[in-house]
DNA sequence: TCTTGTTAGATTGTCGACAATCTGCTTGTC
DNA sequence: GACAAGCAGATTGTCGACAATCTAACAAGA
């Protein structure tokens, strides 16, 4: 018996593809917060019937990036400053926990993967591909969750990540400057390779606070705009 | 203008009702882990078409209590010992965080609600209604999350709660003894009313460990049964 | 006997049409 | 002009039927 292990083949339902398409559109900000999703229009554009589209939308509602009001419609979630604050403060707590769990699990594969993902971030940064930069940075960040070996924690983080990615994308869209070219993850990666777990946890916390400051500025702008309506 | 605030009227879509029915069936253990949900059979029993049923099932898949394999079917999630351990260890972390956030928010309404929910648990216990006892105990537990004023945290806990409720129900079903009549929440409630936040956090952690021991016994049984297949 | 190909039945995925509900406009009344 | 009633169009919710896929039983061949 050959020891080759195959990866599961791709889901080939329309529903799964629609979910992927919609999620991407939302997380990259192509669909704006609060925007209504017209079922007929979207199903025609995608050349599918409304049934799989609606099922896909139900999934994204549960995923927390769409919201649905019976007989009124399904909308991209609104983003408030408080949402961003809430997501970030929870993220801090989860990060600390994930590092604690992942710490004794670190092995060569972990370090290799860490470098690989770090490299992906740097490459996206050099290419000035902001969307990909956000994606890869979150994937780098997610490594500790994958190594924590706690399925519920991983699932929770993936849900949270969706929102964070959306927030960052909106933030990037709002300010039309290029992204910072410097590498903010160098220290983080080094600490995860080191021997001082507490230091890694502390840095994760502070590192988050850094990006957080930027996002908060954007969030405050949102609040102002909202209050005018 | 009268200051009366109305609660939202009930969702009147079949989909919402189906979700509630199915969730209840799963969380009370009427639908067993691993069991397949036959769409045609269920839709006929409920006298609805498959469309709203399928949408409801997609929601529950995202909610984490169903799992779906394309063209094969949708199944109640399997429960392994590790799942229970994972859920509990995350719950500990979230509890600590929730208490920290809720602590300064405690007001008279909080204390009243605390007593009310505590009373509901005691009543269910006296009535030997195990299902309701689990429900009310989790609702009592959820109060700190509602007062923490962090929407993402609350949402996360509600997802986690679904599973915990399912685990407890399975546990109760497995052992055919009546539930303990003593009140294990007395100290918890008292500490939440007190002034020592750290003590409350510590107790939440230990209190969880208590129930956890019981559940683990059940989980180990599951593992043994699974290994025989 | 084991493997492979075939087929029938059951089940899931998708479609197009109809029913229920909402929204905004128009009309009529005061 | 203000306001309520009612109508028309658009959109969401639901249905029944068909297509795609899987499963299991059976047959054929090595």
PDB file of N, CA and C in Angstrom, chain A residues 107-154:
ATOM      1  N   UNK A 107       7.180  22.674  16.390  1.00  0.00           N
ATOM      2  CA  UNK A 107       8.162  21.722  15.876  1.00  0.00           C
ATOM      3  C   UNK A 107       8.780  22.312  14.615  1.00  0.00           C
ATOM      4  N   UNK A 108       9.567  21.511  13.927  1.00  0.00           N
ATOM      5  CA  UNK A 108      10.247  22.041  12.740  1.00  0.00           C
ATOM      6  C   UNK A 108       9.246  22.501  11.691  1.00  0.00           C
ATOM      7  N   UNK A 109       8.195  21.718  11.534  1.00  0.00           N
ATOM      8  CA  UNK A 109       7.166  22.087  10.543  1.00  0.00           C
ATOM      9  C   UNK A 109       6.554  23.437  10.884  1.00  0.00           C
ATOM     10  N   UNK A 110       6.373  23.690  12.162  1.00  0.00           N
ATOM     11  CA  UNK A 110       5.842  24.983  12.602  1.00  0.00           C
ATOM     12  C   UNK A 110       6.759  26.117  12.170  1.00  0.00           C
ATOM     13  N   UNK A 111       8.041  25.963  12.456  1.00  0.00           N
ATOM     14  CA  UNK A 111       8.994  27.018  12.127  1.00  0.00           C
ATOM     15  C   UNK A 111       9.076  27.229  10.614  1.00  0.00           C
ATOM     16  N   UNK A 112       9.078  26.127   9.873  1.00  0.00           N
ATOM     17  CA  UNK A 112       9.107  26.244   8.413  1.00  0.00           C
ATOM     18  C   UNK A 112       7.890  27.011   7.899  1.00  0.00           C
ATOM     19  N   UNK A 113       6.737  26.607   8.410  1.00  0.00           N
ATOM     20  CA  UNK A 113       5.496  27.247   7.975  1.00  0.00           C
ATOM     21  C   UNK A 113       5.483  28.726   8.368  1.00  0.00           C
ATOM     22  N   UNK A 114       6.023  28.994   9.533  1.00  0.00           N
ATOM     23  CA  UNK A 114       6.116  30.381  10.006  1.00  0.00           C
ATOM     24  C   UNK A 114       6.907  31.219   9.006  1.00  0.00           C
ATOM     25  N   UNK A 115       8.052  30.705   8.604  1.00  0.00           N
ATOM     26  CA  UNK A 115       8.888  31.429   7.638  1.00  0.00           C
ATOM     27  C   UNK A 115       8.175  31.575   6.291  1.00  0.00           C
ATOM     28  N   UNK A 116       7.534  30.513   5.876  1.00  0.00           N
ATOM     29  CA  UNK A 116       6.854  30.526   4.587  1.00  0.00           C
ATOM     30  C   UNK A 116       5.779  31.618   4.548  1.00  0.00           C
ATOM     31  N   UNK A 117       4.995  31.677   5.603  1.00  0.00           N
ATOM     32  CA  UNK A 117       3.906  32.662   5.629  1.00  0.00           C
ATOM     33  C   UNK A 117       4.447  34.072   5.792  1.00  0.00           C
ATOM     34  N   UNK A 118       5.515  34.179   6.566  1.00  0.00           N
ATOM     35  CA  UNK A 118       6.135  35.480   6.733  1.00  0.00           C
ATOM     36  C   UNK A 118       6.645  35.986   5.377  1.00  0.00           C
ATOM     37  N   UNK A 119       7.220  35.076   4.641  1.00  0.00           N
ATOM     38  CA  UNK A 119       7.739  35.429   3.315  1.00  0.00           C
ATOM     39  C   UNK A 119       6.602  35.892   2.403  1.00  0.00           C
ATOM     40  N   UNK A 120       5.449  35.222   2.525  1.00  0.00           N
ATOM     41  CA  UNK A 120       4.288  35.574   1.689  1.00  0.00           C
ATOM     42  C   UNK A 120       3.827  37.000   1.982  1.00  0.00           C
ATOM     43  N   UNK A 121       3.857  37.379   3.259  1.00  0.00           N
ATOM     44  CA  UNK A 121       3.471  38.743   3.622  1.00  0.00           C
ATOM     45  C   UNK A 121       4.436  39.736   2.996  1.00  0.00           C
ATOM     46  N   UNK A 122       5.721  39.444   3.130  1.00  0.00           N
ATOM     47  CA  UNK A 122       6.727  40.371   2.617  1.00  0.00           C
ATOM     48  C   UNK A 122       6.602  40.538   1.104  1.00  0.00           C
ATOM     49  N   UNK A 123       6.296  39.417   0.456  1.00  0.00           N
ATOM     50  CA  UNK A 123       6.161  39.473  -1.005  1.00  0.00           C
ATOM     51  C   UNK A 123       4.961  40.331  -1.415  1.00  0.00           C
ATOM     52  N   UNK A 124       3.840  40.132  -0.722  1.00  0.00           N
ATOM     53  CA  UNK A 124       2.645  40.919  -1.032  1.00  0.00           C
ATOM     54  C   UNK A 124       2.890  42.392  -0.750  1.00  0.00           C
ATOM     55  N   UNK A 125       3.649  42.662   0.297  1.00  0.00           N
ATOM     56  CA  UNK A 125       3.965  44.045   0.648  1.00  0.00           C
ATOM     57  C   UNK A 125       4.807  44.697  -0.451  1.00  0.00           C
ATOM     58  N   UNK A 126       5.813  43.952  -0.916  1.00  0.00           N
ATOM     59  CA  UNK A 126       6.671  44.483  -1.988  1.00  0.00           C
ATOM     60  C   UNK A 126       5.864  44.735  -3.260  1.00  0.00           C
ATOM     61  N   UNK A 127       4.893  43.850  -3.512  1.00  0.00           N
ATOM     62  CA  UNK A 127       4.097  43.971  -4.734  1.00  0.00           C
ATOM     63  C   UNK A 127       3.008  45.033  -4.601  1.00  0.00           C
ATOM     64  N   UNK A 128       2.924  45.653  -3.425  1.00  0.00           N
ATOM     65  CA  UNK A 128       1.903  46.684  -3.160  1.00  0.00           C
ATOM     66  C   UNK A 128       0.483  46.151  -3.360  1.00  0.00           C
ATOM     67  N   UNK A 129       0.315  44.840  -3.150  1.00  0.00           N
ATOM     68  CA  UNK A 129      -1.003  44.224  -3.266  1.00  0.00           C
ATOM     69  C   UNK A 129      -1.648  44.223  -1.877  1.00  0.00           C
ATOM     70  N   UNK A 130      -2.407  45.263  -1.603  1.00  0.00           N
ATOM     71  CA  UNK A 130      -2.920  45.442  -0.236  1.00  0.00           C
ATOM     72  C   UNK A 130      -3.864  44.314   0.162  1.00  0.00           C
ATOM     73  N   UNK A 131      -4.744  43.917  -0.765  1.00  0.00           N
ATOM     74  CA  UNK A 131      -5.682  42.843  -0.438  1.00  0.00           C
ATOM     75  C   UNK A 131      -4.933  41.585  -0.025  1.00  0.00           C
ATOM     76  N   UNK A 132      -3.941  41.243  -0.832  1.00  0.00           N
ATOM     77  CA  UNK A 132      -3.178  40.030  -0.532  1.00  0.00           C
ATOM     78  C   UNK A 132      -2.345  40.210   0.732  1.00  0.00           C
ATOM     79  N   UNK A 133      -1.912  41.419   0.973  1.00  0.00           N
ATOM     80  CA  UNK A 133      -1.128  41.672   2.180  1.00  0.00           C
ATOM     81  C   UNK A 133      -1.956  41.401   3.436  1.00  0.00           C
ATOM     82  N   UNK A 134      -3.194  41.854   3.410  1.00  0.00           N
ATOM     83  CA  UNK A 134      -4.088  41.610   4.548  1.00  0.00           C
ATOM     84  C   UNK A 134      -4.308  40.114   4.730  1.00  0.00           C
ATOM     85  N   UNK A 135      -4.595  39.454   3.621  1.00  0.00           N
ATOM     86  CA  UNK A 135      -4.830  38.013   3.657  1.00  0.00           C
ATOM     87  C   UNK A 135      -3.650  37.261   4.260  1.00  0.00           C
ATOM     88  N   UNK A 136      -2.484  37.543   3.732  1.00  0.00           N
ATOM     89  CA  UNK A 136      -1.305  36.794   4.168  1.00  0.00           C
ATOM     90  C   UNK A 136      -0.935  37.118   5.613  1.00  0.00           C
ATOM     91  N   UNK A 137      -1.118  38.366   6.003  1.00  0.00           N
ATOM     92  CA  UNK A 137      -0.808  38.731   7.387  1.00  0.00           C
ATOM     93  C   UNK A 137      -1.708  37.962   8.349  1.00  0.00           C
ATOM     94  N   UNK A 138      -2.981  37.839   7.987  1.00  0.00           N
ATOM     95  CA  UNK A 138      -3.903  37.104   8.850  1.00  0.00           C
ATOM     96  C   UNK A 138      -3.568  35.613   8.849  1.00  0.00           C
ATOM     97  N   UNK A 139      -3.102  35.120   7.720  1.00  0.00           N
ATOM     98  CA  UNK A 139      -2.703  33.710   7.676  1.00  0.00           C
ATOM     99  C   UNK A 139      -1.475  33.460   8.541  1.00  0.00           C
ATOM    100  N   UNK A 140      -0.564  34.403   8.504  1.00  0.00           N
ATOM    101  CA  UNK A 140       0.612  34.292   9.383  1.00  0.00           C
ATOM    102  C   UNK A 140       0.169  34.269  10.835  1.00  0.00           C
ATOM    103  N   UNK A 141      -0.727  35.171  11.128  1.00  0.00           N
ATOM    104  CA  UNK A 141      -1.244  35.278  12.479  1.00  0.00           C
ATOM    105  C   UNK A 141      -1.977  33.998  12.895  1.00  0.00           C
ATOM    106  N   UNK A 142      -2.610  33.340  11.916  1.00  0.00           N
ATOM    107  CA  UNK A 142      -3.438  32.186  12.229  1.00  0.00           C
ATOM    108  C   UNK A 142      -2.653  30.925  12.544  1.00  0.00           C
ATOM    109  N   UNK A 143      -1.371  30.960  12.294  1.00  0.00           N
ATOM    110  CA  UNK A 143      -0.568  29.749  12.483  1.00  0.00           C
ATOM    111  C   UNK A 143      -0.636  29.226  13.917  1.00  0.00           C
ATOM    112  N   UNK A 144      -0.547  30.133  14.879  1.00  0.00           N
ATOM    113  CA  UNK A 144      -0.603  29.682  16.272  1.00  0.00           C
ATOM    114  C   UNK A 144      -1.930  28.999  16.584  1.00  0.00           C
ATOM    115  N   UNK A 145      -2.982  29.419  15.891  1.00  0.00           N
ATOM    116  CA  UNK A 145      -4.284  28.801  16.128  1.00  0.00           C
ATOM    117  C   UNK A 145      -4.322  27.396  15.533  1.00  0.00           C
ATOM    118  N   UNK A 146      -3.690  27.246  14.381  1.00  0.00           N
ATOM    119  CA  UNK A 146      -3.676  25.921  13.763  1.00  0.00           C
ATOM    120  C   UNK A 146      -2.844  24.952  14.591  1.00  0.00           C
ATOM    121  N   UNK A 147      -1.822  25.459  15.261  1.00  0.00           N
ATOM    122  CA  UNK A 147      -0.966  24.584  16.055  1.00  0.00           C
ATOM    123  C   UNK A 147      -1.477  24.401  17.486  1.00  0.00           C
ATOM    124  N   UNK A 148      -2.480  25.160  17.849  1.00  0.00           N
ATOM    125  CA  UNK A 148      -2.987  25.083  19.223  1.00  0.00           C
ATOM    126  C   UNK A 148      -3.730  23.766  19.457  1.00  0.00           C
ATOM    127  N   UNK A 149      -4.152  23.121  18.344  1.00  0.00           N
ATOM    128  CA  UNK A 149      -4.822  21.829  18.455  1.00  0.00           C
ATOM    129  C   UNK A 149      -6.075  21.903  19.317  1.00  0.00           C
ATOM    130  N   UNK A 150      -6.864  22.940  19.037  1.00  0.00           N
ATOM    131  CA  UNK A 150      -8.164  23.074  19.707  1.00  0.00           C
ATOM    132  C   UNK A 150      -9.159  23.502  18.632  1.00  0.00           C
ATOM    133  N   UNK A 151      -9.986  22.561  18.189  1.00  0.00           N
ATOM    134  CA  UNK A 151     -10.830  22.814  17.020  1.00  0.00           C
ATOM    135  C   UNK A 151     -11.802  23.960  17.259  1.00  0.00           C
ATOM    136  N   UNK A 152     -12.339  24.050  18.462  1.00  0.00           N
ATOM    137  CA  UNK A 152     -13.304  25.110  18.741  1.00  0.00           C
ATOM    138  C   UNK A 152     -12.620  26.474  18.712  1.00  0.00           C
ATOM    139  N   UNK A 153     -11.424  26.526  19.243  1.00  0.00           N
ATOM    140  CA  UNK A 153     -10.665  27.779  19.221  1.00  0.00           C
ATOM    141  C   UNK A 153     -10.360  28.185  17.793  1.00  0.00           C
ATOM    142  N   UNK A 154      -9.937  27.216  16.995  1.00  0.00           N
ATOM    143  CA  UNK A 154      -9.607  27.517  15.597  1.00  0.00           C
ATOM    144  C   UNK A 154     -10.823  28.063  14.851  1.00  0.00           C
TER     145      UNK A 154
END
